[in-house]
Amino acid sequence: MLKRSGHGVRLTPEGTEMLDYALQIIELANKAESRMKNVSEGRIGYIRIVTLPICRNELSECLKLFSIRNPGVQVDIELLEGKELIQKALQKEADFYFATDEMCDAAAIGNYHKIKEECLYLFANTEDTRFFDMNDWSTLTEHPFISIYQSDTILYNKINAICHKRGLIPNIVGYFNRADSALISVNAGVGKVIFPPDYLQMANNLKIKTYPIDGDDALMNYVVGWDSNNLSLAARNFLSIINELYGEMA
């Protein structure tokens, strides 16, 4: 698995292949240890939740009520972006998914409640904003964009559809996989980016001006989804909180 040389130690091809499995085993062992500890302390229930960062306030409201009414239940929460969240949902690795309706549809999660609706924003360097008009997207043509990777297909396709509907073919000069790296590039004047409003506060501390994008095509519907065929008692109790806060599904 390891090969030693005068330059140090490195993984063999077999070791590289084995590494991911080893990390998964360690993660599973840590989860098992944590779960057994909680069981020994009287925490008999267990639910798993995956959420987008932008849904953390809605999740917090649910958890606040749930923890008061179900103090003996262990709750594991994982914060993920779009592509990784969809993969978790496809593999049914959690009980609840705080995501967008399109993500739940892509992962065949048929049960969900809408929890909020928000528009996307254009984030641009304050110097660049002197030269374009948000009411006329043709003025954005000369100014480059940066974008998420195409592998995050739902948001990538939505952003491109927004541009194309407004007659703009974005000149994309760079791609990113993290929001903070994208905002650093915008702050440096490398290009503009279209983002959910979750990053407005971060942008306030930078040389960035933000603009809400008008139109139904720029709206993002955020939901909490679940698999109704595989809910434990603890998960059903959490679902009752969701129904209470966001209304029973018709």
PDB file of C-alpha atoms in Angstrom:
ATOM      1  CA  MET A   1       0.000   0.000   0.000  1.00  0.00           C
ATOM      2  CA  LEU A   2       2.961   2.302   0.703  1.00  0.00           C
ATOM      3  CA  LYS A   3       6.194   2.767  -1.222  1.00  0.00           C
ATOM      4  CA  ARG A   4       9.266   4.207   0.451  1.00  0.00           C
ATOM      5  CA  SER A   5      11.982   6.051  -1.431  1.00  0.00           C
ATOM      6  CA  GLY A   6      14.658   8.626  -0.817  1.00  0.00           C
ATOM      7  CA  HIS A   7      12.025  11.318  -1.296  1.00  0.00           C
ATOM      8  CA  GLY A   8       9.704   9.948   1.399  1.00  0.00           C
ATOM      9  CA  VAL A   9       6.668   7.701   1.484  1.00  0.00           C
ATOM     10  CA  ARG A  10       3.861   7.662  -1.078  1.00  0.00           C
ATOM     11  CA  LEU A  11       0.835   5.565  -1.834  1.00  0.00           C
ATOM     12  CA  THR A  12       1.006   2.776  -4.382  1.00  0.00           C
ATOM     13  CA  PRO A  13      -1.841   2.577  -6.942  1.00  0.00           C
ATOM     14  CA  GLU A  14      -3.432  -0.045  -4.684  1.00  0.00           C
ATOM     15  CA  GLY A  15      -3.022   2.267  -1.694  1.00  0.00           C
ATOM     16  CA  THR A  16      -4.615   5.158  -3.563  1.00  0.00           C
ATOM     17  CA  GLU A  17      -7.577   2.940  -4.444  1.00  0.00           C
ATOM     18  CA  MET A  18      -7.874   1.764  -0.847  1.00  0.00           C
ATOM     19  CA  LEU A  19      -7.643   5.242   0.711  1.00  0.00           C
ATOM     20  CA  ASP A  20     -11.255   6.243   0.052  1.00  0.00           C
ATOM     21  CA  TYR A  21     -12.558   2.988   1.529  1.00  0.00           C
ATOM     22  CA  ALA A  22     -10.324   3.425   4.582  1.00  0.00           C
ATOM     23  CA  LEU A  23     -11.649   6.958   5.151  1.00  0.00           C
ATOM     24  CA  GLN A  24     -15.220   5.682   4.870  1.00  0.00           C
ATOM     25  CA  ILE A  25     -14.483   2.948   7.428  1.00  0.00           C
ATOM     26  CA  ILE A  26     -13.017   5.513   9.847  1.00  0.00           C
ATOM     27  CA  GLU A  27     -16.033   7.784   9.396  1.00  0.00           C
ATOM     28  CA  LEU A  28     -18.430   4.875   9.957  1.00  0.00           C
ATOM     29  CA  ALA A  29     -16.507   3.757  13.054  1.00  0.00           C
ATOM     30  CA  ASN A  30     -16.654   7.285  14.480  1.00  0.00           C
ATOM     31  CA  LYS A  31     -20.405   7.441  13.841  1.00  0.00           C
ATOM     32  CA  ALA A  32     -20.901   4.053  15.491  1.00  0.00           C
ATOM     33  CA  GLU A  33     -18.875   5.127  18.543  1.00  0.00           C
ATOM     34  CA  SER A  34     -20.884   8.338  18.824  1.00  0.00           C
ATOM     35  CA  ARG A  35     -24.177   6.488  18.434  1.00  0.00           C
ATOM     36  CA  MET A  36     -23.302   3.890  21.088  1.00  0.00           C
ATOM     37  CA  LYS A  37     -22.265   6.636  23.484  1.00  0.00           C
ATOM     38  CA  ASN A  38     -25.581   8.412  22.960  1.00  0.00           C
ATOM     39  CA  VAL A  39     -27.533   5.169  23.433  1.00  0.00           C
ATOM     40  CA  SER A  40     -25.704   4.529  26.714  1.00  0.00           C
ATOM     41  CA  GLU A  41     -26.706   8.036  27.830  1.00  0.00           C
ATOM     42  CA  GLY A  42     -30.362   7.395  27.040  1.00  0.00           C
ATOM     43  CA  ARG A  43     -30.628   8.924  23.579  1.00  0.00           C
ATOM     44  CA  ILE A  44     -32.757   6.234  21.977  1.00  0.00           C
ATOM     45  CA  GLY A  45     -33.806   7.985  18.747  1.00  0.00           C
ATOM     46  CA  TYR A  46     -31.711   9.029  15.764  1.00  0.00           C
ATOM     47  CA  ILE A  47     -32.344  11.152  12.664  1.00  0.00           C
ATOM     48  CA  ARG A  48     -30.036  12.306   9.875  1.00  0.00           C
ATOM     49  CA  ILE A  49     -30.441  15.652   8.103  1.00  0.00           C
ATOM     50  CA  VAL A  50     -28.640  17.072   5.077  1.00  0.00           C
ATOM     51  CA  THR A  51     -29.017  20.774   4.317  1.00  0.00           C
ATOM     52  CA  LEU A  52     -27.909  23.548   1.999  1.00  0.00           C
ATOM     53  CA  PRO A  53     -26.219  26.428   3.859  1.00  0.00           C
ATOM     54  CA  ILE A  54     -29.001  28.800   2.782  1.00  0.00           C
ATOM     55  CA  CYS A  55     -31.603  26.696   4.654  1.00  0.00           C
ATOM     56  CA  ARG A  56     -29.871  26.754   8.025  1.00  0.00           C
ATOM     57  CA  ASN A  57     -32.315  29.232   9.604  1.00  0.00           C
ATOM     58  CA  GLU A  58     -35.340  27.121   8.663  1.00  0.00           C
ATOM     59  CA  LEU A  59     -33.606  23.989   9.927  1.00  0.00           C
ATOM     60  CA  SER A  60     -32.773  25.769  13.187  1.00  0.00           C
ATOM     61  CA  GLU A  61     -36.449  26.606  13.725  1.00  0.00           C
ATOM     62  CA  CYS A  62     -37.390  22.952  13.263  1.00  0.00           C
ATOM     63  CA  LEU A  63     -34.608  21.757  15.569  1.00  0.00           C
ATOM     64  CA  LYS A  64     -35.561  24.242  18.281  1.00  0.00           C
ATOM     65  CA  LEU A  65     -39.060  22.773  18.608  1.00  0.00           C
ATOM     66  CA  PHE A  66     -37.893  19.209  18.060  1.00  0.00           C
ATOM     67  CA  SER A  67     -35.248  19.314  20.788  1.00  0.00           C
ATOM     68  CA  ILE A  68     -37.749  20.672  23.312  1.00  0.00           C
ATOM     69  CA  ARG A  69     -40.286  17.941  22.574  1.00  0.00           C
ATOM     70  CA  ASN A  70     -37.826  15.110  21.909  1.00  0.00           C
ATOM     71  CA  PRO A  71     -34.816  15.691  24.193  1.00  0.00           C
ATOM     72  CA  GLY A  72     -33.590  12.094  23.966  1.00  0.00           C
ATOM     73  CA  VAL A  73     -33.070  11.981  20.194  1.00  0.00           C
ATOM     74  CA  GLN A  74     -29.658  12.238  18.508  1.00  0.00           C
ATOM     75  CA  VAL A  75     -29.640  14.487  15.415  1.00  0.00           C
ATOM     76  CA  ASP A  76     -26.781  14.366  12.899  1.00  0.00           C
ATOM     77  CA  ILE A  77     -26.562  17.297  10.464  1.00  0.00           C
ATOM     78  CA  GLU A  78     -24.423  17.553   7.338  1.00  0.00           C
ATOM     79  CA  LEU A  79     -23.955  20.832   5.458  1.00  0.00           C
ATOM     80  CA  LEU A  80     -23.523  20.273   1.701  1.00  0.00           C
ATOM     81  CA  GLU A  81     -23.714  22.094  -1.624  1.00  0.00           C
ATOM     82  CA  GLY A  82     -25.945  21.065  -4.525  1.00  0.00           C
ATOM     83  CA  LYS A  83     -24.144  18.206  -6.258  1.00  0.00           C
ATOM     84  CA  GLU A  84     -23.095  16.465  -3.038  1.00  0.00           C
ATOM     85  CA  LEU A  85     -26.557  16.890  -1.545  1.00  0.00           C
ATOM     86  CA  ILE A  86     -28.212  15.265  -4.567  1.00  0.00           C
ATOM     87  CA  GLN A  87     -25.803  12.318  -4.328  1.00  0.00           C
ATOM     88  CA  LYS A  88     -26.732  11.824  -0.659  1.00  0.00           C
ATOM     89  CA  ALA A  89     -30.425  11.970  -1.526  1.00  0.00           C
ATOM     90  CA  LEU A  90     -30.060   9.503  -4.397  1.00  0.00           C
ATOM     91  CA  GLN A  91     -28.412   7.043  -2.009  1.00  0.00           C
ATOM     92  CA  LYS A  92     -31.083   7.722   0.663  1.00  0.00           C
ATOM     93  CA  GLU A  93     -28.379   8.506   3.234  1.00  0.00           C
ATOM     94  CA  ALA A  94     -30.513  10.887   5.316  1.00  0.00           C
ATOM     95  CA  ASP A  95     -34.033  11.192   6.660  1.00  0.00           C
ATOM     96  CA  PHE A  96     -34.578  14.812   5.617  1.00  0.00           C
ATOM     97  CA  TYR A  97     -33.126  17.094   2.933  1.00  0.00           C
ATOM     98  CA  PHE A  98     -33.287  20.894   3.150  1.00  0.00           C
ATOM     99  CA  ALA A  99     -32.693  21.734  -0.499  1.00  0.00           C
ATOM    100  CA  THR A 100     -34.396  23.155  -3.606  1.00  0.00           C
ATOM    101  CA  ASP A 101     -37.411  21.563  -5.229  1.00  0.00           C
ATOM    102  CA  GLU A 102     -35.324  20.827  -8.336  1.00  0.00           C
ATOM    103  CA  MET A 103     -32.740  18.951  -6.261  1.00  0.00           C
ATOM    104  CA  CYS A 104     -35.438  16.819  -4.646  1.00  0.00           C
ATOM    105  CA  ASP A 105     -36.949  16.112  -8.058  1.00  0.00           C
ATOM    106  CA  ALA A 106     -33.530  15.115  -9.423  1.00  0.00           C
ATOM    107  CA  ALA A 107     -33.064  12.703  -6.514  1.00  0.00           C
ATOM    108  CA  ALA A 108     -36.615  11.301  -6.799  1.00  0.00           C
ATOM    109  CA  ILE A 109     -37.593  12.620  -3.364  1.00  0.00           C
ATOM    110  CA  GLY A 110     -41.320  12.915  -3.979  1.00  0.00           C
ATOM    111  CA  ASN A 111     -42.424  14.323  -0.630  1.00  0.00           C
ATOM    112  CA  TYR A 112     -41.522  17.870   0.309  1.00  0.00           C
ATOM    113  CA  HIS A 113     -42.840  21.104   1.779  1.00  0.00           C
ATOM    114  CA  LYS A 114     -41.880  24.495   0.445  1.00  0.00           C
ATOM    115  CA  ILE A 115     -40.176  26.508   3.172  1.00  0.00           C
ATOM    116  CA  LYS A 116     -39.265  29.728   1.334  1.00  0.00           C
ATOM    117  CA  GLU A 117     -38.790  31.394  -2.041  1.00  0.00           C
ATOM    118  CA  GLU A 118     -35.894  33.709  -2.845  1.00  0.00           C
ATOM    119  CA  CYS A 119     -34.483  35.299  -5.972  1.00  0.00           C
ATOM    120  CA  LEU A 120     -30.945  34.990  -7.269  1.00  0.00           C
ATOM    121  CA  TYR A 121     -28.605  37.984  -7.208  1.00  0.00           C
ATOM    122  CA  LEU A 122     -25.912  39.357  -9.462  1.00  0.00           C
ATOM    123  CA  PHE A 123     -22.669  40.019  -7.552  1.00  0.00           C
ATOM    124  CA  ALA A 124     -20.306  42.484  -9.236  1.00  0.00           C
ATOM    125  CA  ASN A 125     -17.215  44.485  -8.366  1.00  0.00           C
ATOM    126  CA  THR A 126     -18.170  48.050  -7.409  1.00  0.00           C
ATOM    127  CA  GLU A 127     -15.876  49.474 -10.100  1.00  0.00           C
ATOM    128  CA  ASP A 128     -17.574  47.463 -12.840  1.00  0.00           C
ATOM    129  CA  THR A 129     -21.067  48.562 -11.873  1.00  0.00           C
ATOM    130  CA  ARG A 130     -20.434  52.037 -13.308  1.00  0.00           C
ATOM    131  CA  PHE A 131     -20.536  50.594 -16.801  1.00  0.00           C
ATOM    132  CA  PHE A 132     -23.674  48.463 -16.922  1.00  0.00           C
ATOM    133  CA  ASP A 133     -27.426  48.723 -16.428  1.00  0.00           C
ATOM    134  CA  MET A 134     -29.410  45.856 -14.855  1.00  0.00           C
ATOM    135  CA  ASN A 135     -32.436  46.902 -16.912  1.00  0.00           C
ATOM    136  CA  ASP A 136     -30.447  46.280 -20.082  1.00  0.00           C
ATOM    137  CA  TRP A 137     -28.429  43.087 -19.893  1.00  0.00           C
ATOM    138  CA  SER A 138     -26.712  43.843 -23.198  1.00  0.00           C
ATOM    139  CA  THR A 139     -24.579  46.300 -21.183  1.00  0.00           C
ATOM    140  CA  LEU A 140     -23.136  43.291 -19.316  1.00  0.00           C
ATOM    141  CA  THR A 141     -21.753  41.733 -22.501  1.00  0.00           C
ATOM    142  CA  GLU A 142     -18.308  43.288 -22.216  1.00  0.00           C
ATOM    143  CA  HIS A 143     -17.865  42.281 -18.592  1.00  0.00           C
ATOM    144  CA  PRO A 144     -16.671  38.710 -17.837  1.00  0.00           C
ATOM    145  CA  PHE A 145     -18.449  36.209 -15.603  1.00  0.00           C
ATOM    146  CA  ILE A 146     -17.210  33.486 -13.332  1.00  0.00           C
ATOM    147  CA  SER A 147     -19.374  30.429 -12.750  1.00  0.00           C
ATOM    148  CA  ILE A 148     -19.885  27.272 -10.748  1.00  0.00           C
ATOM    149  CA  TYR A 149     -18.617  24.056 -12.313  1.00  0.00           C
ATOM    150  CA  GLN A 150     -20.920  22.483 -14.893  1.00  0.00           C
ATOM    151  CA  SER A 151     -21.090  19.337 -12.736  1.00  0.00           C
ATOM    152  CA  ASP A 152     -23.508  21.246 -10.460  1.00  0.00           C
ATOM    153  CA  THR A 153     -26.008  20.972 -13.282  1.00  0.00           C
ATOM    154  CA  ILE A 154     -29.155  22.377 -11.654  1.00  0.00           C
ATOM    155  CA  LEU A 155     -27.773  25.772 -10.615  1.00  0.00           C
ATOM    156  CA  TYR A 156     -25.429  25.951 -13.625  1.00  0.00           C
ATOM    157  CA  ASN A 157     -28.298  25.405 -16.068  1.00  0.00           C
ATOM    158  CA  LYS A 158     -30.539  27.858 -14.219  1.00  0.00           C
ATOM    159  CA  ILE A 159     -27.902  30.598 -14.329  1.00  0.00           C
ATOM    160  CA  ASN A 160     -27.320  30.057 -18.046  1.00  0.00           C
ATOM    161  CA  ALA A 161     -31.068  30.084 -18.733  1.00  0.00           C
ATOM    162  CA  ILE A 162     -31.372  33.424 -16.897  1.00  0.00           C
ATOM    163  CA  CYS A 163     -28.640  34.943 -19.055  1.00  0.00           C
ATOM    164  CA  HIS A 164     -29.931  33.532 -22.328  1.00  0.00           C
ATOM    165  CA  LYS A 165     -33.504  34.692 -21.674  1.00  0.00           C
ATOM    166  CA  ARG A 166     -32.122  38.209 -21.322  1.00  0.00           C
ATOM    167  CA  GLY A 167     -30.149  37.983 -24.531  1.00  0.00           C
ATOM    168  CA  LEU A 168     -26.773  37.526 -22.879  1.00  0.00           C
ATOM    169  CA  ILE A 169     -24.190  34.856 -23.652  1.00  0.00           C
ATOM    170  CA  PRO A 170     -21.898  35.137 -20.622  1.00  0.00           C
ATOM    171  CA  ASN A 171     -18.168  35.390 -21.205  1.00  0.00           C
ATOM    172  CA  ILE A 172     -17.036  32.923 -18.524  1.00  0.00           C
ATOM    173  CA  VAL A 173     -13.378  33.349 -17.572  1.00  0.00           C
ATOM    174  CA  GLY A 174     -13.210  31.034 -14.575  1.00  0.00           C
ATOM    175  CA  TYR A 175     -14.993  28.320 -12.606  1.00  0.00           C
ATOM    176  CA  PHE A 176     -15.181  27.685  -8.886  1.00  0.00           C
ATOM    177  CA  ASN A 177     -16.441  25.061  -6.456  1.00  0.00           C
ATOM    178  CA  ARG A 178     -16.679  27.243  -3.336  1.00  0.00           C
ATOM    179  CA  ALA A 179     -18.637  30.431  -2.768  1.00  0.00           C
ATOM    180  CA  ASP A 180     -15.852  32.182  -0.863  1.00  0.00           C
ATOM    181  CA  SER A 181     -13.350  31.666  -3.693  1.00  0.00           C
ATOM    182  CA  ALA A 182     -15.880  33.071  -6.166  1.00  0.00           C
ATOM    183  CA  LEU A 183     -16.432  36.192  -4.071  1.00  0.00           C
ATOM    184  CA  ILE A 184     -12.669  36.707  -3.769  1.00  0.00           C
ATOM    185  CA  SER A 185     -12.532  36.744  -7.568  1.00  0.00           C
ATOM    186  CA  VAL A 186     -15.444  39.195  -7.781  1.00  0.00           C
ATOM    187  CA  ASN A 187     -13.778  41.409  -5.171  1.00  0.00           C
ATOM    188  CA  ALA A 188     -10.610  41.419  -7.283  1.00  0.00           C
ATOM    189  CA  GLY A 189     -12.561  42.454 -10.386  1.00  0.00           C
ATOM    190  CA  VAL A 190     -12.014  39.167 -12.231  1.00  0.00           C
ATOM    191  CA  GLY A 191     -15.692  38.812 -13.102  1.00  0.00           C
ATOM    192  CA  LYS A 192     -19.319  38.804 -11.997  1.00  0.00           C
ATOM    193  CA  VAL A 193     -21.251  35.890 -10.518  1.00  0.00           C
ATOM    194  CA  ILE A 194     -24.905  34.944 -10.000  1.00  0.00           C
ATOM    195  CA  PHE A 195     -25.565  33.612  -6.510  1.00  0.00           C
ATOM    196  CA  PRO A 196     -28.371  32.889  -4.016  1.00  0.00           C
ATOM    197  CA  PRO A 197     -28.887  35.590  -1.346  1.00  0.00           C
ATOM    198  CA  ASP A 198     -27.147  33.477   1.297  1.00  0.00           C
ATOM    199  CA  TYR A 199     -23.881  35.255   0.429  1.00  0.00           C
ATOM    200  CA  LEU A 200     -25.113  38.859   0.631  1.00  0.00           C
ATOM    201  CA  GLN A 201     -23.700  39.407   4.111  1.00  0.00           C
ATOM    202  CA  MET A 202     -20.289  38.115   3.057  1.00  0.00           C
ATOM    203  CA  ALA A 203     -20.325  40.483   0.078  1.00  0.00           C
ATOM    204  CA  ASN A 204     -21.110  43.478   2.315  1.00  0.00           C
ATOM    205  CA  ASN A 205     -17.571  43.334   3.683  1.00  0.00           C
ATOM    206  CA  LEU A 206     -16.011  43.388   0.218  1.00  0.00           C
ATOM    207  CA  LYS A 207     -15.857  45.719  -2.788  1.00  0.00           C
ATOM    208  CA  ILE A 208     -18.972  44.089  -4.202  1.00  0.00           C
ATOM    209  CA  LYS A 209     -22.372  45.467  -5.181  1.00  0.00           C
ATOM    210  CA  THR A 210     -25.364  43.137  -5.415  1.00  0.00           C
ATOM    211  CA  TYR A 211     -28.518  43.299  -7.527  1.00  0.00           C
ATOM    212  CA  PRO A 212     -31.676  41.169  -7.189  1.00  0.00           C
ATOM    213  CA  ILE A 213     -32.618  39.593 -10.508  1.00  0.00           C
ATOM    214  CA  ASP A 214     -36.240  40.182 -11.487  1.00  0.00           C
ATOM    215  CA  GLY A 215     -38.425  37.484 -13.038  1.00  0.00           C
ATOM    216  CA  ASP A 216     -39.925  34.141 -12.089  1.00  0.00           C
ATOM    217  CA  ASP A 217     -37.042  32.324 -13.779  1.00  0.00           C
ATOM    218  CA  ALA A 218     -34.654  33.777 -11.168  1.00  0.00           C
ATOM    219  CA  LEU A 219     -36.636  32.419  -8.207  1.00  0.00           C
ATOM    220  CA  MET A 220     -35.353  29.513  -6.141  1.00  0.00           C
ATOM    221  CA  ASN A 221     -37.888  27.384  -4.274  1.00  0.00           C
ATOM    222  CA  TYR A 222     -36.402  25.932  -1.089  1.00  0.00           C
ATOM    223  CA  VAL A 223     -38.020  22.851   0.429  1.00  0.00           C
ATOM    224  CA  VAL A 224     -37.576  20.130   3.024  1.00  0.00           C
ATOM    225  CA  GLY A 225     -37.944  16.672   1.504  1.00  0.00           C
ATOM    226  CA  TRP A 226     -38.199  13.167   2.936  1.00  0.00           C
ATOM    227  CA  ASP A 227     -38.800   9.536   1.980  1.00  0.00           C
ATOM    228  CA  SER A 228     -42.202   8.630   3.417  1.00  0.00           C
ATOM    229  CA  ASN A 229     -41.552   4.888   3.050  1.00  0.00           C
ATOM    230  CA  ASN A 230     -38.706   4.738   5.525  1.00  0.00           C
ATOM    231  CA  LEU A 231     -39.384   6.960   8.540  1.00  0.00           C
ATOM    232  CA  SER A 232     -38.488   5.902  12.082  1.00  0.00           C
ATOM    233  CA  LEU A 233     -40.529   7.055  15.059  1.00  0.00           C
ATOM    234  CA  ALA A 234     -38.038   9.862  15.691  1.00  0.00           C
ATOM    235  CA  ALA A 235     -38.244  10.928  12.030  1.00  0.00           C
ATOM    236  CA  ARG A 236     -42.044  10.920  12.136  1.00  0.00           C
ATOM    237  CA  ASN A 237     -41.867  13.199  15.168  1.00  0.00           C
ATOM    238  CA  PHE A 238     -39.576  15.547  13.245  1.00  0.00           C
ATOM    239  CA  LEU A 239     -41.991  15.455  10.308  1.00  0.00           C
ATOM    240  CA  SER A 240     -44.800  16.575  12.628  1.00  0.00           C
ATOM    241  CA  ILE A 241     -42.710  19.673  13.402  1.00  0.00           C
ATOM    242  CA  ILE A 242     -42.280  20.332   9.678  1.00  0.00           C
ATOM    243  CA  ASN A 243     -46.030  19.979   9.142  1.00  0.00           C
ATOM    244  CA  GLU A 244     -46.697  22.342  12.015  1.00  0.00           C
ATOM    245  CA  LEU A 245     -44.370  25.033  10.685  1.00  0.00           C
ATOM    246  CA  TYR A 246     -44.989  24.693   6.960  1.00  0.00           C
ATOM    247  CA  GLY A 247     -48.446  23.119   6.614  1.00  0.00           C
ATOM    248  CA  GLU A 248     -49.516  19.576   5.818  1.00  0.00           C
ATOM    249  CA  MET A 249     -48.932  18.390   2.263  1.00  0.00           C
ATOM    250  CA  ALA A 250     -52.098  18.534   0.115  1.00  0.00           C
TER     251      ALA A 250
END
